[in-house]
Amino acid sequence: MGLETEIKLSLPAAAVRQLPAHPLLAENKPLRQKLVNTYYDTPDRRLQRKRLAVRYRQKGQEWLLTVKSDAPSPGGLAQRREWEVPGEPGAFDFAHVDNPKLRRFLEEATPDLAPLFTTDFTRSLWLLTPHEGSRIEVALDRGTIVTGERKESICEVELELLEGEVADLFVAALALQADLPLHPEGASKAERGYRLASDHKLVPVKAGPVPLTMGMSSIGVFRSTAFSCLSQLQGNERGVRETDAPEFIHQARVSIRRLRSAIRLWRPLLPEDYVSNFDPRWRTLASQLGDTRNWDVFITEILPPIIKAFPDHSDVQRLSSQARSHLAACRKAAQAAIKADTYSRLLLEFTAATLALAESRKPPITAFAPRSLNKRAKRVAALAAETRDSNPEARHALRVALKRLRYALEFFAPLFPAKRLQRYHQGAAGLLDLLGRMNDGTVAEQLVVQAVPGHHSDLVRAWLAGRNDLMLAQLEPLLAEFLSHPAPWEHG
């Protein structure tokens, strides 16, 4: 078994000719290979569910049977287990897989394995030796993924670490990216092939559980948390770039909020220059997506009942038209932000810096987590005492603090009793839902004035004020209920 460590980067076809001329590669003549890979699975996709890939690769006159474990690739970095031996297409002998449980699974699936999709591409290879003890293979792959009548192009650069440190890989990737429009990709060729074979629509990616084990250091948990957030963000990139569906923008913003909450949560343990470098850059990206999300909420949730109440009112019709114009402009700006070179570089630099964070066993996660949660819970309680009136600023501050507490609870969830955590989390979710709808109303008032200035906004602002009064009456009981829950991270 080998551990494959590589960075995967997409490259626009128009920029392909620039790659061989890059100073890192210009002195080396590339080796070219034709590679045809057929991927297999069972009709019920048992391998895909296990995040496994089984393929036969034709490399010249040689055929290779490969088994890969497929893991998320935050910031383009993929570290996968790989087993590879010569074989004959259609014959499956998994004796070389040295994981007994995995080998049994593959052997049980063997009778049902059938071809699913093919990747057919030409690979140009360069070998880099940045310093003694370091070797990096740079591959440019150009071709297609094919399944039935459907095709998708391949145009990507892979940097594989053959010898040396992962940091060497990022130094080379960042050097190439400084001159070329390279974007870190989260999806492998196998993932793209499965997506093409299923012909399913793109679906928004929500936050998943953060991998956490008791033996991990506090910085190790941060790293796992940050990469989980990056995986969610990159899982929604394509939907933001290529569709107008509101949920992709929403989930992209959620991932950035979670990531920034993690940076703030671990700030006492993180290098000051790490925080000062990356937190503002993530904040900028979040704000670039934020206006689109605000107009999406206004058009899909706030505006419909107003139109229903006043279907023929000229001010409402004017507002609807102006709102859609504002949304279209903001969506273009959000798509441009996700396509920008600054975003691609942020992904790569953040991943490299997060991997390079020094490990420390102090404080242990079992001490760091309760202390951090107590601090956030006290902040929520203090702000709750300031929301007894209709001050929207105080409610917004409470909402932000409560979100940070909820995210921290989700990051540390495996450390605490599930039942107590669930009750506490449900109380927070109900309160956050109300505070969120009230905040949407506050934002909506600002958007209405922006879209239809002067007296033309009076009717809608009056409707929003009445809606807010109704929700304000629900706030006190929900606050009291949430504050009555015992903290699930405390013993007893």
GROMACS .gro file of C-alpha atoms in nm:
model
  492
    1MET     CA    1   0.000   0.000   0.000
    2GLY     CA    2   0.118   0.352  -0.078
    3LEU     CA    3   0.004   0.693   0.036
    4GLU     CA    4  -0.052   0.921  -0.262
    5THR     CA    5  -0.008   1.288  -0.175
    6GLU     CA    6  -0.092   1.537  -0.445
    7ILE     CA    7  -0.235   1.880  -0.519
    8LYS     CA    8  -0.495   1.896  -0.793
    9LEU     CA    9  -0.544   2.223  -0.983
   10SER     CA   10  -0.776   2.304  -1.271
   11LEU     CA   11  -0.636   2.506  -1.561
   12PRO     CA   12  -0.838   2.686  -1.831
   13ALA     CA   13  -0.768   2.539  -2.174
   14ALA     CA   14  -0.670   2.884  -2.302
   15ALA     CA   15  -0.378   2.890  -2.056
   16VAL     CA   16  -0.238   2.543  -2.129
   17ARG     CA   17   0.040   2.672  -2.358
   18GLN     CA   18   0.173   2.891  -2.078
   19LEU     CA   19   0.248   2.597  -1.848
   20PRO     CA   20   0.555   2.446  -2.026
   21ALA     CA   21   0.707   2.795  -2.052
   22HIS     CA   22   0.688   2.855  -1.677
   23PRO     CA   23   1.035   2.903  -1.521
   24LEU     CA   24   0.985   2.596  -1.301
   25LEU     CA   25   0.934   2.371  -1.603
   26ALA     CA   26   1.097   2.543  -1.900
   27GLU     CA   27   1.436   2.371  -1.857
   28ASN     CA   28   1.282   2.021  -1.860
   29LYS     CA   29   1.143   1.836  -2.159
   30PRO     CA   30   0.817   1.666  -2.063
   31LEU     CA   31   0.749   1.296  -2.091
   32ARG     CA   32   0.413   1.225  -2.258
   33GLN     CA   33   0.188   0.931  -2.181
   34LYS     CA   34  -0.150   0.820  -2.310
   35LEU     CA   35  -0.363   0.693  -2.020
   36VAL     CA   36  -0.700   0.522  -2.050
   37ASN     CA   37  -0.871   0.433  -1.722
   38THR     CA   38  -1.191   0.234  -1.683
   39TYR     CA   39  -1.363   0.263  -1.344
   40TYR     CA   40  -1.578  -0.017  -1.204
   41ASP     CA   41  -1.856  -0.037  -0.949
   42THR     CA   42  -2.159  -0.246  -0.863
   43PRO     CA   43  -2.507  -0.149  -0.991
   44ASP     CA   44  -2.596  -0.021  -0.643
   45ARG     CA   45  -2.273   0.185  -0.621
   46ARG     CA   46  -2.131   0.002  -0.319
   47LEU     CA   47  -1.778   0.128  -0.387
   48GLN     CA   48  -1.888   0.487  -0.425
   49ARG     CA   49  -2.067   0.475  -0.088
   50LYS     CA   50  -1.743   0.352   0.070
   51ARG     CA   51  -1.549   0.632  -0.105
   52LEU     CA   52  -1.344   0.373  -0.296
   53ALA     CA   53  -1.236   0.370  -0.659
   54VAL     CA   54  -1.141   0.058  -0.854
   55ARG     CA   55  -0.999   0.104  -1.201
   56TYR     CA   56  -0.798  -0.061  -1.475
   57ARG     CA   57  -0.539   0.169  -1.634
   58GLN     CA   58  -0.385   0.111  -1.973
   59LYS     CA   59  -0.035   0.259  -1.976
   60GLY     CA   60   0.132   0.173  -2.303
   61GLN     CA   61   0.118  -0.206  -2.329
   62GLU     CA   62   0.075  -0.247  -1.953
   63TRP     CA   63  -0.250  -0.282  -1.759
   64LEU     CA   64  -0.264  -0.184  -1.393
   65LEU     CA   65  -0.537  -0.266  -1.141
   66THR     CA   66  -0.569   0.016  -0.888
   67VAL     CA   67  -0.769   0.056  -0.569
   68LYS     CA   68  -0.789   0.404  -0.419
   69SER     CA   69  -0.951   0.539  -0.107
   70ASP     CA   70  -1.116   0.866  -0.200
   71ALA     CA   71  -1.100   1.139   0.063
   72PRO     CA   72  -1.207   1.504   0.059
   73SER     CA   73  -0.945   1.734  -0.093
   74PRO     CA   74  -0.953   2.069   0.089
   75GLY     CA   75  -0.756   2.338  -0.089
   76GLY     CA   76  -0.674   2.090  -0.366
   77LEU     CA   77  -0.465   1.865  -0.138
   78ALA     CA   78  -0.545   1.495  -0.160
   79GLN     CA   79  -0.389   1.221   0.051
   80ARG     CA   80  -0.522   0.884  -0.053
   81ARG     CA   81  -0.436   0.521   0.016
   82GLU     CA   82  -0.350   0.341  -0.305
   83TRP     CA   83  -0.293  -0.023  -0.398
   84GLU     CA   84  -0.171  -0.100  -0.753
   85VAL     CA   85  -0.057  -0.418  -0.930
   86PRO     CA   86  -0.033  -0.540  -1.292
   87GLY     CA   87  -0.343  -0.725  -1.410
   88GLU     CA   88  -0.570  -0.813  -1.699
   89PRO     CA   89  -0.884  -0.602  -1.767
   90GLY     CA   90  -1.195  -0.762  -1.625
   91ALA     CA   91  -1.000  -0.987  -1.385
   92PHE     CA   92  -1.010  -0.875  -1.022
   93ASP     CA   93  -0.760  -1.018  -0.777
   94PHE     CA   94  -0.740  -0.805  -0.464
   95ALA     CA   95  -0.478  -1.014  -0.284
   96HIS     CA   96  -0.243  -0.712  -0.289
   97VAL     CA   97  -0.479  -0.506  -0.068
   98ASP     CA   98  -0.319  -0.537   0.274
   99ASN     CA   99  -0.624  -0.417   0.467
  100PRO     CA  100  -0.815  -0.741   0.546
  101LYS     CA  101  -1.153  -0.574   0.601
  102LEU     CA  102  -1.126  -0.375   0.278
  103ARG     CA  103  -1.004  -0.678   0.085
  104ARG     CA  104  -1.307  -0.886   0.202
  105PHE     CA  105  -1.540  -0.604   0.099
  106LEU     CA  106  -1.386  -0.587  -0.249
  107GLU     CA  107  -1.389  -0.964  -0.293
  108GLU     CA  108  -1.758  -0.979  -0.199
  109ALA     CA  109  -1.834  -0.705  -0.451
  110THR     CA  110  -1.625  -0.862  -0.733
  111PRO     CA  111  -1.903  -1.070  -0.900
  112ASP     CA  112  -2.109  -0.754  -0.947
  113LEU     CA  113  -1.836  -0.519  -1.073
  114ALA     CA  114  -1.906  -0.362  -1.412
  115PRO     CA  115  -1.754  -0.072  -1.611
  116LEU     CA  116  -1.911   0.261  -1.519
  117PHE     CA  117  -1.708   0.538  -1.684
  118THR     CA  118  -1.375   0.599  -1.856
  119THR     CA  119  -1.115   0.872  -1.833
  120ASP     CA  120  -0.911   0.909  -2.150
  121PHE     CA  121  -0.634   1.168  -2.144
  122THR     CA  122  -0.279   1.253  -2.243
  123ARG     CA  123  -0.042   1.327  -1.956
  124SER     CA  124   0.265   1.550  -1.988
  125LEU     CA  125   0.513   1.491  -1.705
  126TRP     CA  126   0.789   1.705  -1.555
  127LEU     CA  127   1.008   1.605  -1.263
  128LEU     CA  128   1.112   1.877  -1.017
  129THR     CA  129   1.391   1.842  -0.763
  130PRO     CA  130   1.366   2.163  -0.556
  131HIS     CA  131   1.643   2.048  -0.321
  132GLU     CA  132   1.816   1.733  -0.205
  133GLY     CA  133   1.565   1.484  -0.070
  134SER     CA  134   1.270   1.640  -0.252
  135ARG     CA  135   1.111   1.517  -0.577
  136ILE     CA  136   0.783   1.640  -0.723
  137GLU     CA  137   0.606   1.514  -1.032
  138VAL     CA  138   0.410   1.778  -1.223
  139ALA     CA  139   0.148   1.636  -1.459
  140LEU     CA  140  -0.070   1.814  -1.711
  141ASP     CA  141  -0.372   1.599  -1.799
  142ARG     CA  142  -0.588   1.683  -2.103
  143GLY     CA  143  -0.871   1.465  -2.227
  144THR     CA  144  -1.225   1.357  -2.142
  145ILE     CA  145  -1.440   1.166  -1.896
  146VAL     CA  146  -1.689   0.949  -2.085
  147THR     CA  147  -1.995   0.757  -1.969
  148GLY     CA  148  -2.251   0.647  -2.227
  149GLU     CA  149  -2.335   0.949  -2.442
  150ARG     CA  150  -2.214   1.204  -2.186
  151LYS     CA  151  -1.870   1.364  -2.184
  152GLU     CA  152  -1.682   1.614  -1.971
  153SER     CA  153  -1.343   1.765  -2.043
  154ILE     CA  154  -1.030   1.718  -1.833
  155CYS     CA  155  -0.777   1.998  -1.816
  156GLU     CA  156  -0.587   1.991  -1.489
  157VAL     CA  157  -0.245   1.999  -1.330
  158GLU     CA  158  -0.145   1.752  -1.060
  159LEU     CA  159   0.160   1.789  -0.839
  160GLU     CA  160   0.248   1.459  -0.671
  161LEU     CA  161   0.498   1.434  -0.389
  162LEU     CA  162   0.741   1.151  -0.465
  163GLU     CA  163   0.990   1.238  -0.195
  164GLY     CA  164   1.016   1.514   0.064
  165GLU     CA  165   0.775   1.723   0.271
  166VAL     CA  166   0.421   1.832   0.190
  167ALA     CA  167   0.540   2.191   0.230
  168ASP     CA  168   0.759   2.140  -0.080
  169LEU     CA  169   0.446   2.056  -0.277
  170PHE     CA  170   0.279   2.382  -0.179
  171VAL     CA  171   0.588   2.589  -0.256
  172ALA     CA  172   0.586   2.451  -0.610
  173ALA     CA  173   0.208   2.490  -0.648
  174LEU     CA  174   0.214   2.850  -0.530
  175ALA     CA  175   0.505   2.930  -0.762
  176LEU     CA  176   0.306   2.798  -1.060
  177GLN     CA  177  -0.011   2.970  -0.945
  178ALA     CA  178   0.167   3.307  -0.922
  179ASP     CA  179   0.184   3.313  -1.304
  180LEU     CA  180  -0.100   3.084  -1.412
  181PRO     CA  181  -0.478   3.077  -1.345
  182LEU     CA  182  -0.466   2.754  -1.144
  183HIS     CA  183  -0.754   2.676  -0.911
  184PRO     CA  184  -0.743   2.413  -0.631
  185GLU     CA  185  -0.997   2.142  -0.705
  186GLY     CA  186  -1.179   1.935  -0.445
  187ALA     CA  187  -1.316   1.669  -0.681
  188SER     CA  188  -1.102   1.388  -0.818
  189LYS     CA  189  -1.148   1.245  -1.169
  190ALA     CA  190  -1.331   0.953  -1.007
  191GLU     CA  191  -1.574   1.185  -0.827
  192ARG     CA  192  -1.638   1.375  -1.148
  193GLY     CA  193  -1.693   1.048  -1.332
  194TYR     CA  194  -1.946   0.927  -1.076
  195ARG     CA  195  -2.128   1.260  -1.095
  196LEU     CA  196  -2.139   1.237  -1.475
  197ALA     CA  197  -2.256   0.874  -1.466
  198SER     CA  198  -2.540   0.952  -1.226
  199ASP     CA  199  -2.648   1.256  -1.435
  200HIS     CA  200  -2.776   1.417  -1.117
  201LYS     CA  201  -2.825   1.788  -1.080
  202LEU     CA  202  -2.581   1.982  -0.870
  203VAL     CA  203  -2.697   1.992  -0.509
  204PRO     CA  204  -2.584   2.235  -0.238
  205VAL     CA  205  -2.337   2.089   0.012
  206LYS     CA  206  -2.421   2.141   0.378
  207ALA     CA  207  -2.182   2.128   0.673
  208GLY     CA  208  -2.081   1.777   0.770
  209PRO     CA  209  -1.957   1.642   1.103
  210VAL     CA  210  -1.601   1.736   1.192
  211PRO     CA  211  -1.371   1.432   1.229
  212LEU     CA  212  -1.253   1.437   1.592
  213THR     CA  213  -1.092   1.171   1.807
  214MET     CA  214  -0.990   1.191   2.172
  215GLY     CA  215  -0.621   1.153   2.092
  216MET     CA  216  -0.606   1.459   1.867
  217SER     CA  217  -0.428   1.774   1.978
  218SER     CA  218  -0.621   2.100   2.002
  219ILE     CA  219  -0.444   2.227   1.688
  220GLY     CA  220  -0.518   1.894   1.519
  221VAL     CA  221  -0.889   1.946   1.588
  222PHE     CA  222  -0.866   2.300   1.448
  223ARG     CA  223  -0.701   2.168   1.133
  224SER     CA  224  -0.971   1.906   1.088
  225THR     CA  225  -1.240   2.168   1.149
  226ALA     CA  226  -1.091   2.418   0.905
  227PHE     CA  227  -1.059   2.157   0.631
  228SER     CA  228  -1.418   2.046   0.689
  229CYS     CA  229  -1.527   2.406   0.629
  230LEU     CA  230  -1.312   2.428   0.315
  231SER     CA  231  -1.467   2.107   0.180
  232GLN     CA  232  -1.815   2.254   0.223
  233LEU     CA  233  -1.711   2.579   0.055
  234GLN     CA  234  -1.552   2.404  -0.243
  235GLY     CA  235  -1.850   2.171  -0.269
  236ASN     CA  236  -2.065   2.476  -0.347
  237GLU     CA  237  -1.825   2.660  -0.581
  238ARG     CA  238  -1.961   2.518  -0.902
  239GLY     CA  239  -2.320   2.592  -0.802
  240VAL     CA  240  -2.229   2.954  -0.726
  241ARG     CA  241  -2.040   2.992  -1.056
  242GLU     CA  242  -2.285   2.819  -1.287
  243THR     CA  243  -2.637   2.855  -1.142
  244ASP     CA  244  -2.869   3.113  -0.993
  245ALA     CA  245  -2.994   2.878  -0.719
  246PRO     CA  246  -2.990   3.073  -0.389
  247GLU     CA  247  -2.889   2.779  -0.170
  248PHE     CA  248  -2.537   2.751  -0.316
  249ILE     CA  249  -2.457   3.108  -0.211
  250HIS     CA  250  -2.616   3.044   0.127
  251GLN     CA  251  -2.413   2.730   0.198
  252ALA     CA  252  -2.092   2.894   0.072
  253ARG     CA  253  -2.150   3.178   0.321
  254VAL     CA  254  -2.226   2.928   0.599
  255SER     CA  255  -1.894   2.753   0.533
  256ILE     CA  256  -1.702   3.082   0.556
  257ARG     CA  257  -1.888   3.183   0.875
  258ARG     CA  258  -1.804   2.847   1.029
  259LEU     CA  259  -1.441   2.883   0.923
  260ARG     CA  260  -1.410   3.233   1.069
  261SER     CA  261  -1.579   3.113   1.388
  262ALA     CA  262  -1.319   2.836   1.412
  263ILE     CA  263  -1.035   3.086   1.367
  264ARG     CA  264  -1.180   3.303   1.645
  265LEU     CA  265  -1.240   3.000   1.868
  266TRP     CA  266  -0.882   2.879   1.840
  267ARG     CA  267  -0.729   3.225   1.825
  268PRO     CA  268  -0.547   3.191   2.164
  269LEU     CA  269  -0.356   2.892   2.020
  270LEU     CA  270  -0.291   3.025   1.669
  271PRO     CA  271   0.005   3.237   1.554
  272GLU     CA  272  -0.088   3.604   1.542
  273ASP     CA  273   0.029   3.644   1.182
  274TYR     CA  274  -0.187   3.347   1.075
  275VAL     CA  275  -0.501   3.512   1.214
  276SER     CA  276  -0.416   3.862   1.089
  277ASN     CA  277  -0.340   3.728   0.742
  278PHE     CA  278  -0.637   3.501   0.680
  279ASP     CA  279  -0.932   3.623   0.886
  280PRO     CA  280  -0.964   3.956   0.696
  281ARG     CA  281  -0.938   3.777   0.362
  282TRP     CA  282  -1.216   3.535   0.451
  283ARG     CA  283  -1.423   3.829   0.580
  284THR     CA  284  -1.380   4.006   0.246
  285LEU     CA  285  -1.497   3.700   0.054
  286ALA     CA  286  -1.798   3.660   0.285
  287SER     CA  287  -1.900   4.021   0.225
  288GLN     CA  288  -1.867   3.972  -0.151
  289LEU     CA  289  -2.125   3.692  -0.128
  290GLY     CA  290  -2.337   3.862   0.137
  291ASP     CA  291  -2.528   4.113  -0.078
  292THR     CA  292  -2.645   3.836  -0.310
  293ARG     CA  293  -2.772   3.633  -0.017
  294ASN     CA  294  -2.958   3.935   0.126
  295TRP     CA  295  -3.138   4.002  -0.202
  296ASP     CA  296  -3.210   3.628  -0.246
  297VAL     CA  297  -3.381   3.618   0.095
  298PHE     CA  298  -3.569   3.939   0.021
  299ILE     CA  299  -3.705   3.813  -0.313
  300THR     CA  300  -3.782   3.453  -0.210
  301GLU     CA  301  -3.904   3.502   0.148
  302ILE     CA  302  -3.986   3.866   0.228
  303LEU     CA  303  -4.139   3.989  -0.097
  304PRO     CA  304  -4.397   3.714  -0.180
  305PRO     CA  305  -4.636   3.784   0.112
  306ILE     CA  306  -4.612   4.159   0.043
  307ILE     CA  307  -4.704   4.102  -0.322
  308LYS     CA  308  -4.991   3.878  -0.210
  309ALA     CA  309  -5.120   4.149   0.026
  310PHE     CA  310  -5.083   4.433  -0.226
  311PRO     CA  311  -5.086   4.270  -0.572
  312ASP     CA  312  -5.171   4.583  -0.770
  313HIS     CA  313  -4.988   4.848  -0.573
  314SER     CA  314  -4.749   5.040  -0.798
  315ASP     CA  315  -4.485   5.086  -0.526
  316VAL     CA  316  -4.476   4.709  -0.462
  317GLN     CA  317  -4.448   4.637  -0.834
  318ARG     CA  318  -4.167   4.890  -0.864
  319LEU     CA  319  -3.992   4.737  -0.562
  320SER     CA  320  -4.013   4.388  -0.713
  321SER     CA  321  -3.858   4.504  -1.039
  322GLN     CA  322  -3.580   4.699  -0.869
  323ALA     CA  323  -3.503   4.411  -0.630
  324ARG     CA  324  -3.449   4.169  -0.918
  325SER     CA  325  -3.216   4.414  -1.091
  326HIS     CA  326  -3.012   4.454  -0.772
  327LEU     CA  327  -2.999   4.075  -0.727
  328ALA     CA  328  -2.873   4.020  -1.084
  329ALA     CA  329  -2.591   4.271  -1.035
  330CYS     CA  330  -2.493   4.125  -0.697
  331ARG     CA  331  -2.496   3.771  -0.831
  332LYS     CA  332  -2.253   3.869  -1.107
  333ALA     CA  333  -2.023   4.019  -0.844
  334ALA     CA  334  -2.044   3.703  -0.629
  335GLN     CA  335  -1.967   3.478  -0.925
  336ALA     CA  336  -1.672   3.699  -1.016
  337ALA     CA  337  -1.540   3.668  -0.658
  338ILE     CA  338  -1.551   3.287  -0.675
  339LYS     CA  339  -1.379   3.289  -1.015
  340ALA     CA  340  -1.111   3.539  -0.910
  341ASP     CA  341  -0.741   3.451  -0.887
  342THR     CA  342  -0.738   3.600  -0.536
  343TYR     CA  343  -0.983   3.333  -0.420
  344SER     CA  344  -0.780   3.051  -0.580
  345ARG     CA  345  -0.466   3.178  -0.410
  346LEU     CA  346  -0.641   3.216  -0.076
  347LEU     CA  347  -0.746   2.848  -0.086
  348LEU     CA  348  -0.394   2.729  -0.158
  349GLU     CA  349  -0.216   2.961   0.088
  350PHE     CA  350  -0.464   2.889   0.367
  351THR     CA  351  -0.434   2.512   0.320
  352ALA     CA  352  -0.054   2.532   0.323
  353ALA     CA  353  -0.043   2.752   0.634
  354THR     CA  354  -0.298   2.536   0.819
  355LEU     CA  355  -0.101   2.220   0.748
  356ALA     CA  356   0.216   2.393   0.872
  357LEU     CA  357   0.072   2.489   1.212
  358ALA     CA  358   0.292   2.355   1.492
  359GLU     CA  359   0.141   2.074   1.698
  360SER     CA  360   0.108   2.109   2.074
  361ARG     CA  361  -0.044   1.879   2.333
  362LYS     CA  362  -0.124   2.171   2.561
  363PRO     CA  363  -0.394   2.248   2.635
  364PRO     CA  364  -0.559   1.909   2.573
  365ILE     CA  365  -0.880   1.931   2.373
  366THR     CA  366  -1.077   1.802   2.675
  367ALA     CA  367  -0.976   2.117   2.864
  368PHE     CA  368  -0.976   2.363   2.574
  369ALA     CA  369  -1.329   2.277   2.454
  370PRO     CA  370  -1.523   2.335   2.782
  371ARG     CA  371  -1.328   2.652   2.857
  372SER     CA  372  -1.401   2.792   2.510
  373LEU     CA  373  -1.769   2.698   2.527
  374ASN     CA  374  -1.809   2.857   2.871
  375LYS     CA  375  -1.666   3.181   2.737
  376ARG     CA  376  -1.913   3.185   2.450
  377ALA     CA  377  -2.209   3.087   2.667
  378LYS     CA  378  -2.134   3.374   2.908
  379ARG     CA  379  -2.121   3.612   2.615
  380VAL     CA  380  -2.464   3.492   2.498
  381ALA     CA  381  -2.612   3.531   2.848
  382ALA     CA  382  -2.475   3.885   2.880
  383LEU     CA  383  -2.613   3.990   2.542
  384ALA     CA  384  -2.949   3.826   2.616
  385ALA     CA  385  -2.992   4.069   2.906
  386GLU     CA  386  -2.956   4.359   2.659
  387THR     CA  387  -3.230   4.244   2.418
  388ARG     CA  388  -3.531   4.318   2.636
  389ASP     CA  389  -3.632   4.607   2.407
  390SER     CA  390  -3.667   4.630   2.029
  391ASN     CA  391  -3.306   4.735   1.962
  392PRO     CA  392  -3.207   4.557   1.636
  393GLU     CA  393  -2.834   4.612   1.698
  394ALA     CA  394  -2.851   4.426   2.030
  395ARG     CA  395  -3.048   4.142   1.872
  396HIS     CA  396  -2.794   4.115   1.591
  397ALA     CA  397  -2.505   4.098   1.840
  398LEU     CA  398  -2.691   3.823   2.030
  399ARG     CA  399  -2.751   3.633   1.708
  400VAL     CA  400  -2.383   3.647   1.610
  401ALA     CA  401  -2.273   3.531   1.957
  402LEU     CA  402  -2.527   3.248   1.957
  403LYS     CA  403  -2.414   3.133   1.614
  404ARG     CA  404  -2.055   3.120   1.733
  405LEU     CA  405  -2.164   2.915   2.033
  406ARG     CA  406  -2.363   2.677   1.814
  407TYR     CA  407  -2.073   2.630   1.570
  408ALA     CA  408  -1.836   2.561   1.860
  409LEU     CA  409  -2.080   2.300   1.993
  410GLU     CA  410  -2.087   2.133   1.651
  411PHE     CA  411  -1.707   2.135   1.626
  412PHE     CA  412  -1.672   1.968   1.968
  413ALA     CA  413  -1.985   1.749   1.951
  414PRO     CA  414  -1.812   1.408   1.983
  415LEU     CA  415  -1.671   1.511   2.323
  416PHE     CA  416  -2.008   1.546   2.500
  417PRO     CA  417  -2.318   1.337   2.581
  418ALA     CA  418  -2.536   1.329   2.269
  419LYS     CA  419  -2.874   1.359   2.444
  420ARG     CA  420  -2.785   1.666   2.647
  421LEU     CA  421  -2.616   1.821   2.348
  422GLN     CA  422  -2.924   1.762   2.133
  423ARG     CA  423  -3.161   1.936   2.377
  424TYR     CA  424  -2.929   2.235   2.407
  425HIS     CA  425  -2.874   2.251   2.034
  426GLN     CA  426  -3.248   2.241   1.962
  427GLY     CA  427  -3.305   2.532   2.199
  428ALA     CA  428  -3.032   2.732   2.025
  429ALA     CA  429  -3.171   2.644   1.680
  430GLY     CA  430  -3.521   2.769   1.766
  431LEU     CA  431  -3.389   3.095   1.905
  432LEU     CA  432  -3.154   3.143   1.609
  433ASP     CA  433  -3.438   3.086   1.364
  434LEU     CA  434  -3.642   3.367   1.522
  435LEU     CA  435  -3.344   3.602   1.548
  436GLY     CA  436  -3.257   3.523   1.187
  437ARG     CA  437  -3.606   3.612   1.062
  438MET     CA  438  -3.598   3.933   1.264
  439ASN     CA  439  -3.259   4.019   1.118
  440ASP     CA  440  -3.392   3.946   0.769
  441GLY     CA  441  -3.662   4.204   0.838
  442THR     CA  442  -3.408   4.463   0.949
  443VAL     CA  443  -3.196   4.402   0.640
  444ALA     CA  444  -3.510   4.410   0.424
  445GLU     CA  445  -3.592   4.762   0.549
  446GLN     CA  446  -3.250   4.879   0.435
  447LEU     CA  447  -3.289   4.708   0.095
  448VAL     CA  448  -3.633   4.861   0.042
  449VAL     CA  449  -3.498   5.213   0.097
  450GLN     CA  450  -3.209   5.133  -0.139
  451ALA     CA  451  -3.442   5.000  -0.411
  452VAL     CA  452  -3.727   5.253  -0.388
  453PRO     CA  453  -3.616   5.569  -0.204
  454GLY     CA  454  -3.847   5.827  -0.048
  455HIS     CA  455  -4.218   5.784   0.021
  456HIS     CA  456  -4.243   5.493  -0.224
  457SER     CA  457  -4.103   5.267   0.050
  458ASP     CA  458  -4.351   5.376   0.322
  459LEU     CA  459  -4.606   5.100   0.264
  460VAL     CA  460  -4.356   4.816   0.268
  461ARG     CA  461  -4.165   4.953   0.567
  462ALA     CA  462  -4.492   4.974   0.762
  463TRP     CA  463  -4.569   4.612   0.673
  464LEU     CA  464  -4.222   4.504   0.788
  465ALA     CA  465  -4.258   4.695   1.115
  466GLY     CA  466  -4.583   4.512   1.192
  467ARG     CA  467  -4.421   4.178   1.114
  468ASN     CA  468  -4.133   4.263   1.345
  469ASP     CA  469  -4.369   4.347   1.634
  470LEU     CA  470  -4.532   4.005   1.604
  471MET     CA  471  -4.193   3.829   1.618
  472LEU     CA  472  -4.070   4.046   1.904
  473ALA     CA  473  -4.346   3.905   2.124
  474GLN     CA  474  -4.201   3.555   2.073
  475LEU     CA  475  -3.845   3.650   2.167
  476GLU     CA  476  -3.870   3.666   2.548
  477PRO     CA  477  -4.012   3.313   2.601
  478LEU     CA  478  -3.762   3.157   2.358
  479LEU     CA  479  -3.473   3.335   2.531
  480ALA     CA  480  -3.588   3.219   2.872
  481GLU     CA  481  -3.626   2.861   2.752
  482PHE     CA  482  -3.279   2.850   2.600
  483LEU     CA  483  -3.109   3.003   2.903
  484SER     CA  484  -3.276   2.745   3.128
  485HIS     CA  485  -3.096   2.453   2.959
  486PRO     CA  486  -2.794   2.320   3.150
  487ALA     CA  487  -2.467   2.342   2.959
  488PRO     CA  488  -2.402   1.993   2.808
  489TRP     CA  489  -2.026   2.030   2.843
  490GLU     CA  490  -2.043   2.060   3.222
  491HIS     CA  491  -2.035   1.750   3.441
  492GLY     CA  492  -2.329   1.662   3.661
   0.00000   0.00000   0.00000
